[in-house]
Amino acid sequence: MNYFADMSWKDTIKNIIDILIVSYVIYKLLVLIRGTRAVQLLKGIFILVVTWAISTWFDLYTLKWLMNQMFTFGVLAIVIIFQPELRRALEQLGRGKMFGGRAVVQEDETARVISELIKAVNYMSRRKIGALIVFERVTGLNEYTESGIAMDSRISSELLINLFIPNTPLHDGAVIIQGSQIAAAACYLPLSENPFISKELGTRHRAAIGISEVCDAISVVVSEETGQVSLAINGQVVRDIKEESLISKLFDELKPKAKKELRLFWKRKGEHHG
């Protein structure tokens, strides 16, 4: 208490600013590694730290010696293990994106994004053009967008269709949507190893299920063989999903409050065609 009493108001403000800056940096680092394998590695490091604390507390000599040896080379091991995340952080810092927040998607923009998706999916379904479109939610997908071709393009049905036209440079792989932007195309996704998946499903469907198993992303798949549209979420796939069900599910998961805007959009569209 005497320490705090002797502190001047300038020192107090300085310490508060110092704590806020460090807290913000830690927060941005956690956001950066969210949705990557680094999260599981951090859990492993946490278990090692707890084990070291227990060995120190109970004076378990052999276990404590083993933990100390591991920590001696721990810094080098962390640099090697987290090399992809460290590289991404430095790249984003150099581009000035490390501390930039992602734009919040407005409700009417969400309605527009989904309506453009539906138009593209219907077109590709009728012509049996294979497609895999992934929506990022809370868990970041930067690890996977970096495996493809960066785009940062405004979503439109025409652009989505052109990306999946056969024999074009970007048709093979997944398109990842972040907010209202197409972040990247031709992205590689992890394939599901679930042995209970139907043998009828190909690589696109397995990739759609696989990404939904490792994070909270939602995937929309158009089959190249049948033209059927499927939705993958939480490690499960809904095959041959109908248009109304797809629209409703996307809004339930992406932006529940924006459902009204989409209903008005499709109502106006129906009146126009009528």
mmCIF file of C-alpha atoms in Angstrom:
data_model
loop_
_atom_site.group_PDB
_atom_site.id
_atom_site.type_symbol
_atom_site.label_atom_id
_atom_site.label_comp_id
_atom_site.label_asym_id
_atom_site.label_seq_id
_atom_site.Cartn_x
_atom_site.Cartn_y
_atom_site.Cartn_z
ATOM 1 C CA MET A 1 0.000 0.000 0.000
ATOM 2 C CA ASN A 2 2.879 2.362 0.743
ATOM 3 C CA TYR A 3 4.176 1.699 -2.773
ATOM 4 C CA PHE A 4 0.893 2.775 -4.330
ATOM 5 C CA ALA A 5 0.619 5.751 -1.952
ATOM 6 C CA ASP A 6 4.052 7.019 -3.030
ATOM 7 C CA MET A 7 3.179 6.820 -6.714
ATOM 8 C CA SER A 8 2.450 10.139 -8.403
ATOM 9 C CA TRP A 9 -0.536 10.580 -10.685
ATOM 10 C CA LYS A 10 1.833 10.612 -13.663
ATOM 11 C CA ASP A 11 3.242 7.230 -12.699
ATOM 12 C CA THR A 12 -0.278 5.901 -12.261
ATOM 13 C CA ILE A 13 -1.375 7.020 -15.713
ATOM 14 C CA LYS A 14 1.829 5.674 -17.225
ATOM 15 C CA ASN A 15 1.297 2.263 -15.630
ATOM 16 C CA ILE A 16 -2.337 2.166 -16.760
ATOM 17 C CA ILE A 17 -1.326 2.970 -20.334
ATOM 18 C CA ASP A 18 1.406 0.341 -20.136
ATOM 19 C CA ILE A 19 -1.061 -2.323 -18.959
ATOM 20 C CA LEU A 20 -3.619 -1.388 -21.634
ATOM 21 C CA ILE A 21 -1.035 -1.599 -24.431
ATOM 22 C CA VAL A 22 0.235 -4.992 -23.285
ATOM 23 C CA SER A 23 -3.316 -6.283 -22.863
ATOM 24 C CA TYR A 24 -4.225 -5.154 -26.372
ATOM 25 C CA VAL A 25 -1.134 -6.770 -27.874
ATOM 26 C CA ILE A 26 -1.933 -10.060 -26.105
ATOM 27 C CA TYR A 27 -5.539 -9.837 -27.328
ATOM 28 C CA LYS A 28 -4.467 -9.318 -30.944
ATOM 29 C CA LEU A 29 -2.045 -12.232 -30.703
ATOM 30 C CA LEU A 30 -4.844 -14.471 -29.425
ATOM 31 C CA VAL A 31 -7.075 -13.317 -32.290
ATOM 32 C CA LEU A 32 -4.250 -14.039 -34.727
ATOM 33 C CA ILE A 33 -3.816 -17.659 -33.656
ATOM 34 C CA ARG A 34 -7.526 -18.318 -33.173
ATOM 35 C CA GLY A 35 -8.661 -21.125 -35.431
ATOM 36 C CA THR A 36 -5.150 -22.404 -36.095
ATOM 37 C CA ARG A 37 -3.228 -25.407 -34.817
ATOM 38 C CA ALA A 38 -1.386 -23.040 -32.479
ATOM 39 C CA VAL A 39 -4.363 -23.105 -30.116
ATOM 40 C CA GLN A 40 -3.858 -26.817 -29.438
ATOM 41 C CA LEU A 41 -0.109 -26.272 -29.045
ATOM 42 C CA LEU A 42 -0.763 -23.555 -26.467
ATOM 43 C CA LYS A 43 -2.912 -25.985 -24.513
ATOM 44 C CA GLY A 44 0.013 -28.403 -24.486
ATOM 45 C CA ILE A 45 2.354 -25.665 -23.249
ATOM 46 C CA PHE A 46 -0.129 -24.792 -20.512
ATOM 47 C CA ILE A 47 -0.155 -28.421 -19.347
ATOM 48 C CA LEU A 48 3.657 -28.406 -19.203
ATOM 49 C CA VAL A 49 3.644 -25.209 -17.122
ATOM 50 C CA VAL A 50 1.115 -26.714 -14.694
ATOM 51 C CA THR A 51 3.238 -29.865 -14.454
ATOM 52 C CA TRP A 52 6.323 -27.765 -13.696
ATOM 53 C CA ALA A 53 4.441 -25.829 -11.007
ATOM 54 C CA ILE A 54 3.262 -29.056 -9.361
ATOM 55 C CA SER A 55 6.749 -30.554 -9.433
ATOM 56 C CA THR A 56 8.150 -27.390 -7.829
ATOM 57 C CA TRP A 57 5.430 -27.193 -5.201
ATOM 58 C CA PHE A 58 5.857 -30.824 -4.083
ATOM 59 C CA ASP A 59 9.624 -30.811 -4.706
ATOM 60 C CA LEU A 60 9.540 -33.725 -7.161
ATOM 61 C CA TYR A 61 13.203 -33.617 -8.070
ATOM 62 C CA THR A 62 13.273 -35.817 -11.183
ATOM 63 C CA LEU A 63 10.119 -34.345 -12.720
ATOM 64 C CA LYS A 64 11.302 -30.814 -11.941
ATOM 65 C CA TRP A 65 14.670 -31.514 -13.558
ATOM 66 C CA LEU A 66 12.919 -32.858 -16.676
ATOM 67 C CA MET A 67 10.681 -29.781 -16.881
ATOM 68 C CA ASN A 68 13.655 -27.441 -16.457
ATOM 69 C CA GLN A 69 15.460 -29.182 -19.316
ATOM 70 C CA MET A 70 12.408 -28.764 -21.519
ATOM 71 C CA PHE A 71 12.100 -25.073 -20.684
ATOM 72 C CA THR A 72 15.806 -24.553 -21.418
ATOM 73 C CA PHE A 73 15.190 -25.341 -25.072
ATOM 74 C CA GLY A 74 11.595 -24.136 -24.982
ATOM 75 C CA VAL A 75 12.195 -20.754 -26.601
ATOM 76 C CA LEU A 76 13.825 -22.308 -29.664
ATOM 77 C CA ALA A 77 11.103 -24.949 -29.849
ATOM 78 C CA ILE A 78 8.369 -22.288 -29.701
ATOM 79 C CA VAL A 79 9.982 -20.359 -32.549
ATOM 80 C CA ILE A 80 10.068 -23.516 -34.679
ATOM 81 C CA ILE A 81 6.581 -24.714 -33.777
ATOM 82 C CA PHE A 82 4.880 -21.327 -34.170
ATOM 83 C CA GLN A 83 6.835 -20.328 -37.275
ATOM 84 C CA PRO A 84 3.711 -19.987 -39.507
ATOM 85 C CA GLU A 85 1.899 -17.842 -36.942
ATOM 86 C CA LEU A 86 4.960 -15.665 -36.292
ATOM 87 C CA ARG A 87 5.462 -15.148 -40.017
ATOM 88 C CA ARG A 88 1.806 -14.192 -40.452
ATOM 89 C CA ALA A 89 2.006 -11.751 -37.541
ATOM 90 C CA LEU A 90 5.085 -10.045 -38.958
ATOM 91 C CA GLU A 91 3.503 -9.830 -42.412
ATOM 92 C CA GLN A 92 0.333 -8.292 -41.026
ATOM 93 C CA LEU A 93 2.358 -5.883 -38.916
ATOM 94 C CA GLY A 94 4.284 -4.811 -42.012
ATOM 95 C CA ARG A 95 1.048 -4.276 -43.935
ATOM 96 C CA GLY A 96 -0.456 -2.335 -41.038
ATOM 97 C CA LYS A 97 -3.236 -4.887 -40.545
ATOM 98 C CA MET A 98 -2.128 -6.276 -37.214
ATOM 99 C CA PHE A 99 -4.050 -3.711 -35.220
ATOM 100 C CA GLY A 100 -6.819 -3.016 -37.668
ATOM 101 C CA GLY A 101 -10.219 -4.364 -36.722
ATOM 102 C CA ARG A 102 -12.362 -6.224 -39.222
ATOM 103 C CA ALA A 103 -15.297 -4.261 -40.535
ATOM 104 C CA VAL A 104 -18.632 -5.187 -39.075
ATOM 105 C CA VAL A 105 -21.014 -6.486 -41.690
ATOM 106 C CA GLN A 106 -24.317 -4.644 -41.649
ATOM 107 C CA GLU A 107 -27.552 -6.572 -41.736
ATOM 108 C CA ASP A 108 -28.556 -5.391 -45.216
ATOM 109 C CA GLU A 109 -25.068 -6.285 -46.494
ATOM 110 C CA THR A 110 -25.460 -9.796 -45.081
ATOM 111 C CA ALA A 111 -28.758 -10.101 -46.925
ATOM 112 C CA ARG A 112 -27.039 -9.023 -50.133
ATOM 113 C CA VAL A 113 -24.168 -11.486 -49.644
ATOM 114 C CA ILE A 114 -26.474 -14.448 -49.136
ATOM 115 C CA SER A 115 -28.743 -13.460 -52.019
ATOM 116 C CA GLU A 116 -25.708 -13.275 -54.337
ATOM 117 C CA LEU A 117 -24.586 -16.677 -53.078
ATOM 118 C CA ILE A 118 -28.008 -18.202 -53.731
ATOM 119 C CA LYS A 119 -28.087 -16.859 -57.280
ATOM 120 C CA ALA A 120 -24.617 -18.269 -57.962
ATOM 121 C CA VAL A 121 -25.418 -21.639 -56.370
ATOM 122 C CA ASN A 122 -28.647 -21.993 -58.361
ATOM 123 C CA TYR A 123 -26.803 -21.235 -61.591
ATOM 124 C CA MET A 124 -24.023 -23.720 -60.880
ATOM 125 C CA SER A 125 -26.446 -26.367 -59.642
ATOM 126 C CA ARG A 126 -28.458 -26.277 -62.892
ATOM 127 C CA ARG A 127 -25.278 -26.648 -64.952
ATOM 128 C CA LYS A 128 -23.556 -29.109 -62.594
ATOM 129 C CA ILE A 129 -20.585 -26.864 -61.927
ATOM 130 C CA GLY A 130 -18.727 -28.055 -58.832
ATOM 131 C CA ALA A 131 -18.201 -25.454 -56.107
ATOM 132 C CA LEU A 132 -17.081 -25.153 -52.493
ATOM 133 C CA ILE A 133 -17.780 -21.904 -50.647
ATOM 134 C CA VAL A 134 -16.799 -21.433 -46.995
ATOM 135 C CA PHE A 135 -18.100 -18.741 -44.642
ATOM 136 C CA GLU A 136 -15.807 -17.687 -41.818
ATOM 137 C CA ARG A 137 -17.516 -17.050 -38.479
ATOM 138 C CA VAL A 138 -15.880 -16.597 -35.062
ATOM 139 C CA THR A 139 -12.871 -18.824 -35.692
ATOM 140 C CA GLY A 140 -10.375 -17.227 -38.057
ATOM 141 C CA LEU A 141 -9.457 -18.978 -41.316
ATOM 142 C CA ASN A 142 -6.271 -17.090 -42.155
ATOM 143 C CA GLU A 143 -4.322 -20.338 -42.075
ATOM 144 C CA TYR A 144 -6.395 -21.568 -45.017
ATOM 145 C CA THR A 145 -6.768 -18.336 -46.970
ATOM 146 C CA GLU A 146 -2.974 -18.186 -47.198
ATOM 147 C CA SER A 147 -2.981 -21.525 -49.006
ATOM 148 C CA GLY A 148 -4.962 -19.992 -51.886
ATOM 149 C CA ILE A 149 -4.956 -16.865 -54.025
ATOM 150 C CA ALA A 150 -5.776 -13.640 -52.180
ATOM 151 C CA MET A 151 -8.660 -11.665 -53.670
ATOM 152 C CA ASP A 152 -10.280 -9.271 -51.148
ATOM 153 C CA SER A 153 -13.123 -8.767 -53.603
ATOM 154 C CA ARG A 154 -16.709 -7.678 -53.146
ATOM 155 C CA ILE A 155 -19.054 -10.635 -53.415
ATOM 156 C CA SER A 156 -21.200 -10.993 -56.505
ATOM 157 C CA SER A 157 -22.922 -13.968 -58.087
ATOM 158 C CA GLU A 158 -21.090 -13.370 -61.361
ATOM 159 C CA LEU A 159 -17.690 -13.461 -59.667
ATOM 160 C CA LEU A 160 -18.508 -16.634 -57.715
ATOM 161 C CA ILE A 161 -19.669 -18.353 -60.901
ATOM 162 C CA ASN A 162 -16.558 -17.356 -62.833
ATOM 163 C CA LEU A 163 -14.290 -18.629 -60.054
ATOM 164 C CA PHE A 164 -15.684 -22.161 -60.407
ATOM 165 C CA ILE A 165 -15.947 -22.408 -64.196
ATOM 166 C CA PRO A 166 -14.071 -25.637 -65.125
ATOM 167 C CA ASN A 167 -10.529 -25.431 -66.503
ATOM 168 C CA THR A 168 -9.959 -21.912 -65.159
ATOM 169 C CA PRO A 169 -6.949 -21.176 -62.889
ATOM 170 C CA LEU A 170 -8.979 -20.795 -59.666
ATOM 171 C CA HIS A 171 -11.741 -23.360 -60.098
ATOM 172 C CA ASP A 172 -10.006 -26.074 -58.078
ATOM 173 C CA GLY A 173 -10.231 -25.498 -54.339
ATOM 174 C CA ALA A 174 -12.426 -23.536 -51.955
ATOM 175 C CA VAL A 175 -13.536 -19.927 -51.912
ATOM 176 C CA ILE A 176 -13.373 -18.425 -48.407
ATOM 177 C CA ILE A 177 -15.682 -15.549 -47.505
ATOM 178 C CA GLN A 178 -14.780 -13.246 -44.628
ATOM 179 C CA GLY A 179 -17.525 -10.794 -43.764
ATOM 180 C CA SER A 180 -18.793 -9.362 -47.045
ATOM 181 C CA GLN A 181 -15.568 -10.032 -48.982
ATOM 182 C CA ILE A 182 -14.188 -12.972 -50.911
ATOM 183 C CA ALA A 183 -10.904 -13.325 -49.028
ATOM 184 C CA ALA A 184 -9.280 -15.969 -51.232
ATOM 185 C CA ALA A 185 -9.930 -18.605 -53.885
ATOM 186 C CA ALA A 186 -8.363 -21.979 -54.710
ATOM 187 C CA CYS A 187 -7.792 -22.636 -51.005
ATOM 188 C CA TYR A 188 -6.802 -26.026 -49.610
ATOM 189 C CA LEU A 189 -8.911 -27.351 -46.735
ATOM 190 C CA PRO A 190 -8.385 -30.315 -44.401
ATOM 191 C CA LEU A 191 -10.245 -33.453 -45.479
ATOM 192 C CA SER A 192 -12.482 -35.182 -42.975
ATOM 193 C CA GLU A 193 -11.264 -38.578 -41.810
ATOM 194 C CA ASN A 194 -14.668 -39.604 -40.488
ATOM 195 C CA PRO A 195 -15.081 -43.268 -41.527
ATOM 196 C CA PHE A 196 -18.884 -42.970 -41.452
ATOM 197 C CA ILE A 197 -19.090 -40.470 -44.315
ATOM 198 C CA SER A 198 -20.916 -41.857 -47.323
ATOM 199 C CA LYS A 199 -18.634 -43.241 -50.029
ATOM 200 C CA GLU A 200 -20.728 -41.310 -52.547
ATOM 201 C CA LEU A 201 -19.258 -38.035 -51.330
ATOM 202 C CA GLY A 202 -16.166 -36.767 -53.095
ATOM 203 C CA THR A 203 -13.256 -34.542 -52.148
ATOM 204 C CA ARG A 204 -15.288 -31.311 -52.077
ATOM 205 C CA HIS A 205 -17.755 -32.700 -49.569
ATOM 206 C CA ARG A 206 -15.000 -34.207 -47.434
ATOM 207 C CA ALA A 207 -13.193 -30.859 -47.406
ATOM 208 C CA ALA A 208 -16.428 -29.061 -46.480
ATOM 209 C CA ILE A 209 -17.009 -31.464 -43.593
ATOM 210 C CA GLY A 210 -13.338 -31.353 -42.606
ATOM 211 C CA ILE A 211 -13.215 -27.569 -42.193
ATOM 212 C CA SER A 212 -16.431 -27.667 -40.165
ATOM 213 C CA GLU A 213 -14.862 -30.253 -37.848
ATOM 214 C CA VAL A 214 -11.855 -28.109 -36.939
ATOM 215 C CA CYS A 215 -13.678 -24.764 -36.609
ATOM 216 C CA ASP A 216 -17.124 -23.139 -36.702
ATOM 217 C CA ALA A 217 -17.086 -22.342 -40.431
ATOM 218 C CA ILE A 218 -20.084 -23.087 -42.678
ATOM 219 C CA SER A 219 -19.571 -24.619 -46.117
ATOM 220 C CA VAL A 220 -21.865 -24.701 -49.144
ATOM 221 C CA VAL A 221 -21.095 -27.382 -51.732
ATOM 222 C CA VAL A 222 -22.376 -27.880 -55.272
ATOM 223 C CA SER A 223 -21.853 -31.393 -56.591
ATOM 224 C CA GLU A 224 -20.220 -31.662 -59.990
ATOM 225 C CA GLU A 225 -21.807 -35.082 -60.584
ATOM 226 C CA THR A 226 -25.422 -34.462 -59.529
ATOM 227 C CA GLY A 227 -25.747 -30.685 -59.179
ATOM 228 C CA GLN A 228 -27.103 -31.161 -55.661
ATOM 229 C CA VAL A 229 -26.436 -28.439 -53.085
ATOM 230 C CA SER A 230 -25.206 -29.460 -49.639
ATOM 231 C CA LEU A 231 -24.514 -27.589 -46.408
ATOM 232 C CA ALA A 232 -21.749 -28.647 -43.991
ATOM 233 C CA ILE A 233 -21.750 -27.407 -40.401
ATOM 234 C CA ASN A 234 -20.399 -28.777 -37.109
ATOM 235 C CA GLY A 235 -18.962 -31.854 -38.798
ATOM 236 C CA GLN A 236 -22.304 -32.798 -40.352
ATOM 237 C CA VAL A 237 -23.546 -32.433 -43.919
ATOM 238 C CA VAL A 238 -27.090 -31.827 -45.121
ATOM 239 C CA ARG A 239 -27.296 -33.190 -48.652
ATOM 240 C CA ASP A 240 -29.611 -31.901 -51.370
ATOM 241 C CA ILE A 241 -30.766 -29.011 -49.203
ATOM 242 C CA LYS A 242 -33.608 -26.936 -50.635
ATOM 243 C CA GLU A 243 -33.215 -23.246 -51.404
ATOM 244 C CA GLU A 244 -35.513 -21.972 -48.641
ATOM 245 C CA SER A 245 -33.865 -24.205 -46.046
ATOM 246 C CA LEU A 246 -30.398 -23.088 -47.154
ATOM 247 C CA ILE A 247 -31.339 -19.403 -46.903
ATOM 248 C CA SER A 248 -32.897 -19.861 -43.479
ATOM 249 C CA LYS A 249 -29.944 -21.868 -42.131
ATOM 250 C CA LEU A 250 -27.362 -19.396 -43.410
ATOM 251 C CA PHE A 251 -29.134 -16.525 -41.719
ATOM 252 C CA ASP A 252 -29.674 -18.444 -38.510
ATOM 253 C CA GLU A 253 -25.919 -19.044 -38.317
ATOM 254 C CA LEU A 254 -24.419 -15.935 -39.911
ATOM 255 C CA LYS A 255 -26.691 -13.091 -38.899
ATOM 256 C CA PRO A 256 -29.921 -14.000 -37.101
ATOM 257 C CA LYS A 257 -31.142 -10.399 -36.919
ATOM 258 C CA ALA A 258 -30.812 -9.926 -40.650
ATOM 259 C CA LYS A 259 -33.392 -12.560 -41.626
ATOM 260 C CA LYS A 260 -36.046 -9.904 -42.115
ATOM 261 C CA GLU A 261 -33.990 -8.127 -44.808
ATOM 262 C CA LEU A 262 -33.540 -11.328 -46.816
ATOM 263 C CA ARG A 263 -37.222 -12.181 -46.644
ATOM 264 C CA LEU A 264 -38.077 -8.708 -47.941
ATOM 265 C CA PHE A 265 -35.480 -9.127 -50.707
ATOM 266 C CA TRP A 266 -36.941 -12.408 -51.936
ATOM 267 C CA LYS A 267 -40.484 -11.079 -51.546
ATOM 268 C CA ARG A 268 -39.673 -8.113 -53.800
ATOM 269 C CA LYS A 269 -37.950 -10.465 -56.227
ATOM 270 C CA GLY A 270 -41.059 -12.689 -56.357
ATOM 271 C CA GLU A 271 -43.326 -9.705 -56.935
ATOM 272 C CA HIS A 272 -41.047 -8.504 -59.717
ATOM 273 C CA HIS A 273 -41.108 -11.853 -61.499
ATOM 274 C CA GLY A 274 -44.838 -12.127 -60.895
#
